[in-house]
Short mmCIF file of C-alpha atoms in Angstrom, two decimals:
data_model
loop_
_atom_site.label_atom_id
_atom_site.label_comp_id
_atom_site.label_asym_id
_atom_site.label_seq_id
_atom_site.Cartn_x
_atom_site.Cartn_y
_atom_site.Cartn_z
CA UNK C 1 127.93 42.28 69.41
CA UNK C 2 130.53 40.68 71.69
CA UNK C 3 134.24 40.97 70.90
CA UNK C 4 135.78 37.89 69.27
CA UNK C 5 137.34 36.66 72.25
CA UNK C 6 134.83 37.56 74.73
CA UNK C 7 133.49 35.23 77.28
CA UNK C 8 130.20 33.53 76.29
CA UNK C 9 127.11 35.16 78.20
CA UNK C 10 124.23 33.05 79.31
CA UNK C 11 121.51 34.98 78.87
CA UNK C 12 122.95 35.71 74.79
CA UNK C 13 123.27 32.01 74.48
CA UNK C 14 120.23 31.33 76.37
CA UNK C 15 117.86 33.22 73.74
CA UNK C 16 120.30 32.36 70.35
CA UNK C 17 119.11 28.70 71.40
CA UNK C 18 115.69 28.80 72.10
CA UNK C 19 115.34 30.89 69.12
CA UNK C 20 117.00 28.30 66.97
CA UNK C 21 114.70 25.84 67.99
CA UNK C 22 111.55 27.94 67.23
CA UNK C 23 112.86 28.44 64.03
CA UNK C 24 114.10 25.19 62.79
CA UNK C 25 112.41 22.25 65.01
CA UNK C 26 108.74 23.71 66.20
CA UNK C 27 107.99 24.15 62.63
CA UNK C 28 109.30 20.87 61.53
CA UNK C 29 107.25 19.10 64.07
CA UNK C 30 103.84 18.07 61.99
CA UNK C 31 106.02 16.50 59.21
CA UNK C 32 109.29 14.98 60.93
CA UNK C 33 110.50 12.45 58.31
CA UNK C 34 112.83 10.49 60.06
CA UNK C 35 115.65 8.35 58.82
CA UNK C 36 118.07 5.78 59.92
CA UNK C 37 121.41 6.68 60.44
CA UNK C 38 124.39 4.13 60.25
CA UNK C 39 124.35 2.90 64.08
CA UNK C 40 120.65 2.32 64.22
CA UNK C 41 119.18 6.02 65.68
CA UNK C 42 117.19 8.53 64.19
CA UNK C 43 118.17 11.83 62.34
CA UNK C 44 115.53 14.25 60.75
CA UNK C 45 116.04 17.80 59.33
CA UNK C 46 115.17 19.14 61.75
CA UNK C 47 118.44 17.83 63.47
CA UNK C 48 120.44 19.43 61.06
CA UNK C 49 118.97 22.44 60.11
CA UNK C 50 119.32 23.32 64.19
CA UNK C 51 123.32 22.02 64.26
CA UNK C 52 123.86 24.39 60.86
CA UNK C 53 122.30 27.12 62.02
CA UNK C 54 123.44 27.14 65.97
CA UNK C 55 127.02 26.29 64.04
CA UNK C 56 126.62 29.14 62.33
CA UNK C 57 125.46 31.96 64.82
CA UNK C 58 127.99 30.39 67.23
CA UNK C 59 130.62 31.11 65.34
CA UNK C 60 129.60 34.69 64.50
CA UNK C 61 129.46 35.87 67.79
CA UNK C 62 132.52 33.93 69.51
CA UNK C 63 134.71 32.66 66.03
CA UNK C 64 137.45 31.81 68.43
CA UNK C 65 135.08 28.71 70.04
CA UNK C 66 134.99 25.37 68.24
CA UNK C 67 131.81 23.66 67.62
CA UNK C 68 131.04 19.32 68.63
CA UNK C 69 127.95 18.68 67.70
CA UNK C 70 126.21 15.24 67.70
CA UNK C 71 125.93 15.09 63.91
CA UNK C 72 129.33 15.24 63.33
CA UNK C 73 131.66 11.78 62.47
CA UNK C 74 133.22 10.37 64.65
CA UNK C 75 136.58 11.45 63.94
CA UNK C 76 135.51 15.08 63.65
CA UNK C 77 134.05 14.79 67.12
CA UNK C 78 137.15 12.89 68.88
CA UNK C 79 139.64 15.46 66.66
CA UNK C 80 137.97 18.67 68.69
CA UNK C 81 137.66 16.69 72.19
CA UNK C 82 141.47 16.11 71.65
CA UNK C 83 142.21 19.55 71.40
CA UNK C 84 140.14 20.87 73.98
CA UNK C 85 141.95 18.79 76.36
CA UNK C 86 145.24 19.26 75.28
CA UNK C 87 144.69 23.24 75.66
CA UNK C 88 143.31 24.03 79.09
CA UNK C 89 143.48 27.77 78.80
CA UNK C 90 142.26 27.65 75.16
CA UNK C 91 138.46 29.27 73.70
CA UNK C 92 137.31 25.85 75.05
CA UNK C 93 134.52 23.95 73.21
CA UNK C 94 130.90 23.88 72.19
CA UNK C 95 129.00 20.44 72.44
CA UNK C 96 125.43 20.72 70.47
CA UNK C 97 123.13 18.13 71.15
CA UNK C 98 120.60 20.29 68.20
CA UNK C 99 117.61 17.50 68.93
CA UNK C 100 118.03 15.45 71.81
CA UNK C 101 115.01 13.19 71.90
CA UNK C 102 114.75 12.84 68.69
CA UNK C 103 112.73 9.51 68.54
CA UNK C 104 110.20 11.15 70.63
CA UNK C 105 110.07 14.11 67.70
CA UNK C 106 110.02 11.70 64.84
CA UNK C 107 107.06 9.82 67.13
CA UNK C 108 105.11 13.13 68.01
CA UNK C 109 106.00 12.68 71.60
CA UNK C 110 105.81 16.34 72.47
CA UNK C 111 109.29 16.09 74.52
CA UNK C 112 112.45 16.73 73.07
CA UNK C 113 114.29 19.92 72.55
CA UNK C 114 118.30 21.02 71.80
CA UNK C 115 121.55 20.81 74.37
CA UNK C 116 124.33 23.24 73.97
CA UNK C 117 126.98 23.26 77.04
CA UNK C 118 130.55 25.17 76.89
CA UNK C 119 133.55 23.31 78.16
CA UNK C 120 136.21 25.26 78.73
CA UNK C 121 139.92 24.36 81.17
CA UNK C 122 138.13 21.17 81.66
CA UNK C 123 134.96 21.70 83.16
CA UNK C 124 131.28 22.77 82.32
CA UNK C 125 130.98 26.53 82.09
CA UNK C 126 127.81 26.84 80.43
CA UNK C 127 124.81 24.96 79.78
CA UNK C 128 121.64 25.24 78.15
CA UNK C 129 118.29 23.48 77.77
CA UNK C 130 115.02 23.84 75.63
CA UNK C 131 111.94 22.00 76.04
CA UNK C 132 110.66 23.12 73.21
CA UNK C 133 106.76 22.27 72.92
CA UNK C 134 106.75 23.89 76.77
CA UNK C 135 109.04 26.65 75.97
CA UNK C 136 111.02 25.96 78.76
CA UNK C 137 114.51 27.35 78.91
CA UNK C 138 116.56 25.47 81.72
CA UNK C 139 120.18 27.34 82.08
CA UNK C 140 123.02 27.65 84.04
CA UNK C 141 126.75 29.10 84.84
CA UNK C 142 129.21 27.67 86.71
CA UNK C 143 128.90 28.66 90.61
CA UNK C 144 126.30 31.67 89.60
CA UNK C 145 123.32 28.94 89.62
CA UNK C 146 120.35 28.11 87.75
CA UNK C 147 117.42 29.65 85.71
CA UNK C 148 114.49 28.36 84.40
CA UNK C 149 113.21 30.61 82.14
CA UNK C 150 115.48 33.23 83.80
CA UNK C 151 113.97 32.76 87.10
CA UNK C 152 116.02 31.47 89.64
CA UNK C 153 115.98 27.67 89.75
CA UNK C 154 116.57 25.33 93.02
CA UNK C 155 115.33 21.67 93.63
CA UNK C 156 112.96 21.42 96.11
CA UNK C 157 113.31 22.44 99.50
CA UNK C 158 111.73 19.03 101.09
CA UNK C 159 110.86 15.79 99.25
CA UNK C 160 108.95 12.36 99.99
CA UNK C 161 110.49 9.75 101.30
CA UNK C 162 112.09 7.14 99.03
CA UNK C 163 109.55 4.97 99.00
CA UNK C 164 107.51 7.56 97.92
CA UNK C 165 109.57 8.70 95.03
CA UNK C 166 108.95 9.32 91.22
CA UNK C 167 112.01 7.80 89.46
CA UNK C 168 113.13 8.12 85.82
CA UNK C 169 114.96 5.13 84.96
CA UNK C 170 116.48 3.92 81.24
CA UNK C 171 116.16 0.29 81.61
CA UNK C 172 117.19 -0.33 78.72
CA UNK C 173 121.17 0.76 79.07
CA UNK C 174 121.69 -0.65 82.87
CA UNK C 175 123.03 -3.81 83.57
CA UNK C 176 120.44 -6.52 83.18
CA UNK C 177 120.90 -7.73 87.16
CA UNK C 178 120.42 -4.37 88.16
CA UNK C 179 117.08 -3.76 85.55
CA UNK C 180 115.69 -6.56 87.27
CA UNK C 181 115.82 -5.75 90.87
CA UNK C 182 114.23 -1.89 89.94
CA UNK C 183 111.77 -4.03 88.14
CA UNK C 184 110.86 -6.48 90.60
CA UNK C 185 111.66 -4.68 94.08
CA UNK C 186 112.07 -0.82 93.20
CA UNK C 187 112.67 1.12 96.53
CA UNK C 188 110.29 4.21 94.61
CA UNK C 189 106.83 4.44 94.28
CA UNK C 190 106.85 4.88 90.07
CA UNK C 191 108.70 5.39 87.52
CA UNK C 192 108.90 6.91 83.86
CA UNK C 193 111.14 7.74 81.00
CA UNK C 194 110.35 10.49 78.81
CA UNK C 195 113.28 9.89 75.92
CA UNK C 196 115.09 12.92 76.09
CA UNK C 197 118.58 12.92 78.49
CA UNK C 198 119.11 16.76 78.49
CA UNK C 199 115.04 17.31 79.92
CA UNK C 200 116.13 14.42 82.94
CA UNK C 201 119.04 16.26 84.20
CA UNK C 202 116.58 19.22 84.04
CA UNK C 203 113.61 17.89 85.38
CA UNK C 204 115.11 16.56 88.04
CA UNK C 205 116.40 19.99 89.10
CA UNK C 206 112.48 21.38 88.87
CA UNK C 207 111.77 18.66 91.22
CA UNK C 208 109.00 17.04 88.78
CA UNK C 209 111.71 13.50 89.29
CA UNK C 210 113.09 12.56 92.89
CA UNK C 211 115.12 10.15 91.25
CA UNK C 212 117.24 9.69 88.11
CA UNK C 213 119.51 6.15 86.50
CA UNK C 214 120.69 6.21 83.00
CA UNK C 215 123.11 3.60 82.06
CA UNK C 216 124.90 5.19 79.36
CA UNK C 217 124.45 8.69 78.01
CA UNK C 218 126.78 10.86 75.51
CA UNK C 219 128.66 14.04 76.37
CA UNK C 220 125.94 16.24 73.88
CA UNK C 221 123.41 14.20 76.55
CA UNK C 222 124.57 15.48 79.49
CA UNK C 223 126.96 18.21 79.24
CA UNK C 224 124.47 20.86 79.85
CA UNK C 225 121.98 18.97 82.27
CA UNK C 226 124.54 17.87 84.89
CA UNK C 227 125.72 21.95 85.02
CA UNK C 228 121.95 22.44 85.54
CA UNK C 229 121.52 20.47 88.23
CA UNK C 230 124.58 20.81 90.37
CA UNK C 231 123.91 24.73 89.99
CA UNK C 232 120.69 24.14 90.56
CA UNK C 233 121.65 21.82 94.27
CA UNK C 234 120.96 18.61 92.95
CA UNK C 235 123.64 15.77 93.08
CA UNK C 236 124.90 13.46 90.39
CA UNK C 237 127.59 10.62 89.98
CA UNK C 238 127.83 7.28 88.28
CA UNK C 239 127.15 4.16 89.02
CA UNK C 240 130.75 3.76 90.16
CA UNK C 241 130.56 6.60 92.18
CA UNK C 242 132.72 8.94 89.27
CA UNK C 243 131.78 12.42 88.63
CA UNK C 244 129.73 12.27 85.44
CA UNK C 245 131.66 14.48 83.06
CA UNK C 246 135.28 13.75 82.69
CA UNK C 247 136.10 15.96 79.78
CA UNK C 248 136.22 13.02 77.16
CA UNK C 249 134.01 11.22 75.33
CA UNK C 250 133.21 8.59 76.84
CA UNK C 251 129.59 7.08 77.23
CA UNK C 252 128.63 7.81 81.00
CA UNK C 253 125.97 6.88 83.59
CA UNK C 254 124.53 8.60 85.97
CA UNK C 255 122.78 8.06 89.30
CA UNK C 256 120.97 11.30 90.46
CA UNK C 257 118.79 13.28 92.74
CA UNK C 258 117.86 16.36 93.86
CA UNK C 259 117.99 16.34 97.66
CA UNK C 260 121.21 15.48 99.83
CA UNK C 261 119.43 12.60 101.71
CA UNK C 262 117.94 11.02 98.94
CA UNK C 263 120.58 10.92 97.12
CA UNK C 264 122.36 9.07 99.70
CA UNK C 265 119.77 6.35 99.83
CA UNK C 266 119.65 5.72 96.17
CA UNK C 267 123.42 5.42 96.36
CA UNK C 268 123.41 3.13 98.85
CA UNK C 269 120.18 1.05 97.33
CA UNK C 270 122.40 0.36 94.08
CA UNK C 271 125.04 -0.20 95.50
CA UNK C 272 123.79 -3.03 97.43
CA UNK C 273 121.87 -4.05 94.32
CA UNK C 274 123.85 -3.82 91.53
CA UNK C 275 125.88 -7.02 90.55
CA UNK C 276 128.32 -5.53 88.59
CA UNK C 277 129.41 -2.25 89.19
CA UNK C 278 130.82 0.31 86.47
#
């Protein structure tokens, strides 16, 4: 067992979270039972089972780390994201996404699966991702790269051309302008949305999407994903040209791809498309 101040290890956090999520979502997976929370999105048990138990086995291994987790208020959530910040050589943070893609679980759209990043001084140090239903286990460390399934991970050497491109897109959060020129003049070839944040950042880092727009996506969202990628030599910013995570929590987009020249033409295509910039 690691000392109560020890540094977090991938590879321990990497298996405590995948076997979380064999143990608390996969068998909840026939029977969902959804609900509707207060600002119109979906909880199920097997969202909170996961952020109890990850909570809980967390904080038995490193006590000295605070926990964020998406189920959390409000308050609870801004209360730890304040002190985080305010202590830049402190334990740093947790953020638990325990279901991301929930809708697609209470649906039986076999995509979803948890999110668990640590933030510590400020930046991502840690990040984790599990497809669940694949069992898929997308991870990373800061500058010691990417693993997928603890096999060394790395977007694709060479790509189509743009107008060859699979894009995933989330119409639904961009700018309506903007929606409409993907939907009427998209510079891609197709497009999808699977309905799970932490699997885009990841999937575009497998090289399965050339292309990736989200309008507006949580901290639990992409905490994890965005250390994926960029370990993984993909590129990410947002729509005004920000670096995604800014160590708050604050609703984000992001604009990403996995090749250098790519990205550079999807920049430039929404930028010369988008009507009003954020």
């Amino acid at each position: 067992m690691p000392s109560p101040h020890a540094v977090p290890e991938l590879a321990l956090v990497s298996a405590l979270l995948r076997n979380a999520a064999r143990g608390e979502i996969l068998p909840r997976a026939q029977s969902p039972d959804p609900r509707l929370k207060a600002d119109g999105t979906w909880i199920t048990d097997a969202d909170l089972a996961m952020q109890t138990r990850v909570q809980r086995e967390l904080a038995a291994l490193w006590p000295h780390i605070p926990l964020l987790g998406e189920e959390m208020t409000a308050e609870t959530q801004q209360r730890l994201m304040a002190e985080e910040a305010a202590a830049p050589d402190g334990p740093g943070l947790w953020v638990l996404d325990p279901l991301d893609g929930t809708s697609n679980f209470s649906a039986g759209l076999p995509v979803f699966g948890p999110s668990l990043a640590w933030i510590q001084g400020g930046k991502v140090r840690l990040g984790v991702v599990v497809d669940v239903m694949r069992d898929e286990v997308f991870s990373a460390a800061l500058g010691a790269g990417a693993l997928l399934n603890g096999q060394t991970l790395r977007v694709p050497a060479s790509t189509p051309p743009l107008a060859k491109t699979i894009a995933c897109i989330d119409f639904k959060r961009l700018p309506a302008p903007l929606a409409a020129q993907l939907a009427v003049h998209p510079p891609y070839a197709s497009q999808r949305s699977i309905g799970s944040v932490a699997l885009d950042w990841c999937w575009v880092a497998a090289g399965r999407f050339h292309l990736y727009l989200h309008g507006s996506q949580g901290l639990w969202d992409y905490a994890a994903g965005s250390l994926i990628l960029s370990e993984a030599g993909g590129h990410g910013q947002t729509l005004a040209g920000e670096a995604v995570f800014n160590n708050t929590l604050e609703k984000r987009s992001a604009v990403c791809a996995g090749d250098a020249g790519l990205f550079a033409q999807w920049v430039r295509w929404l930028a010369a498309h988008e009507a009003a910039p954020r």
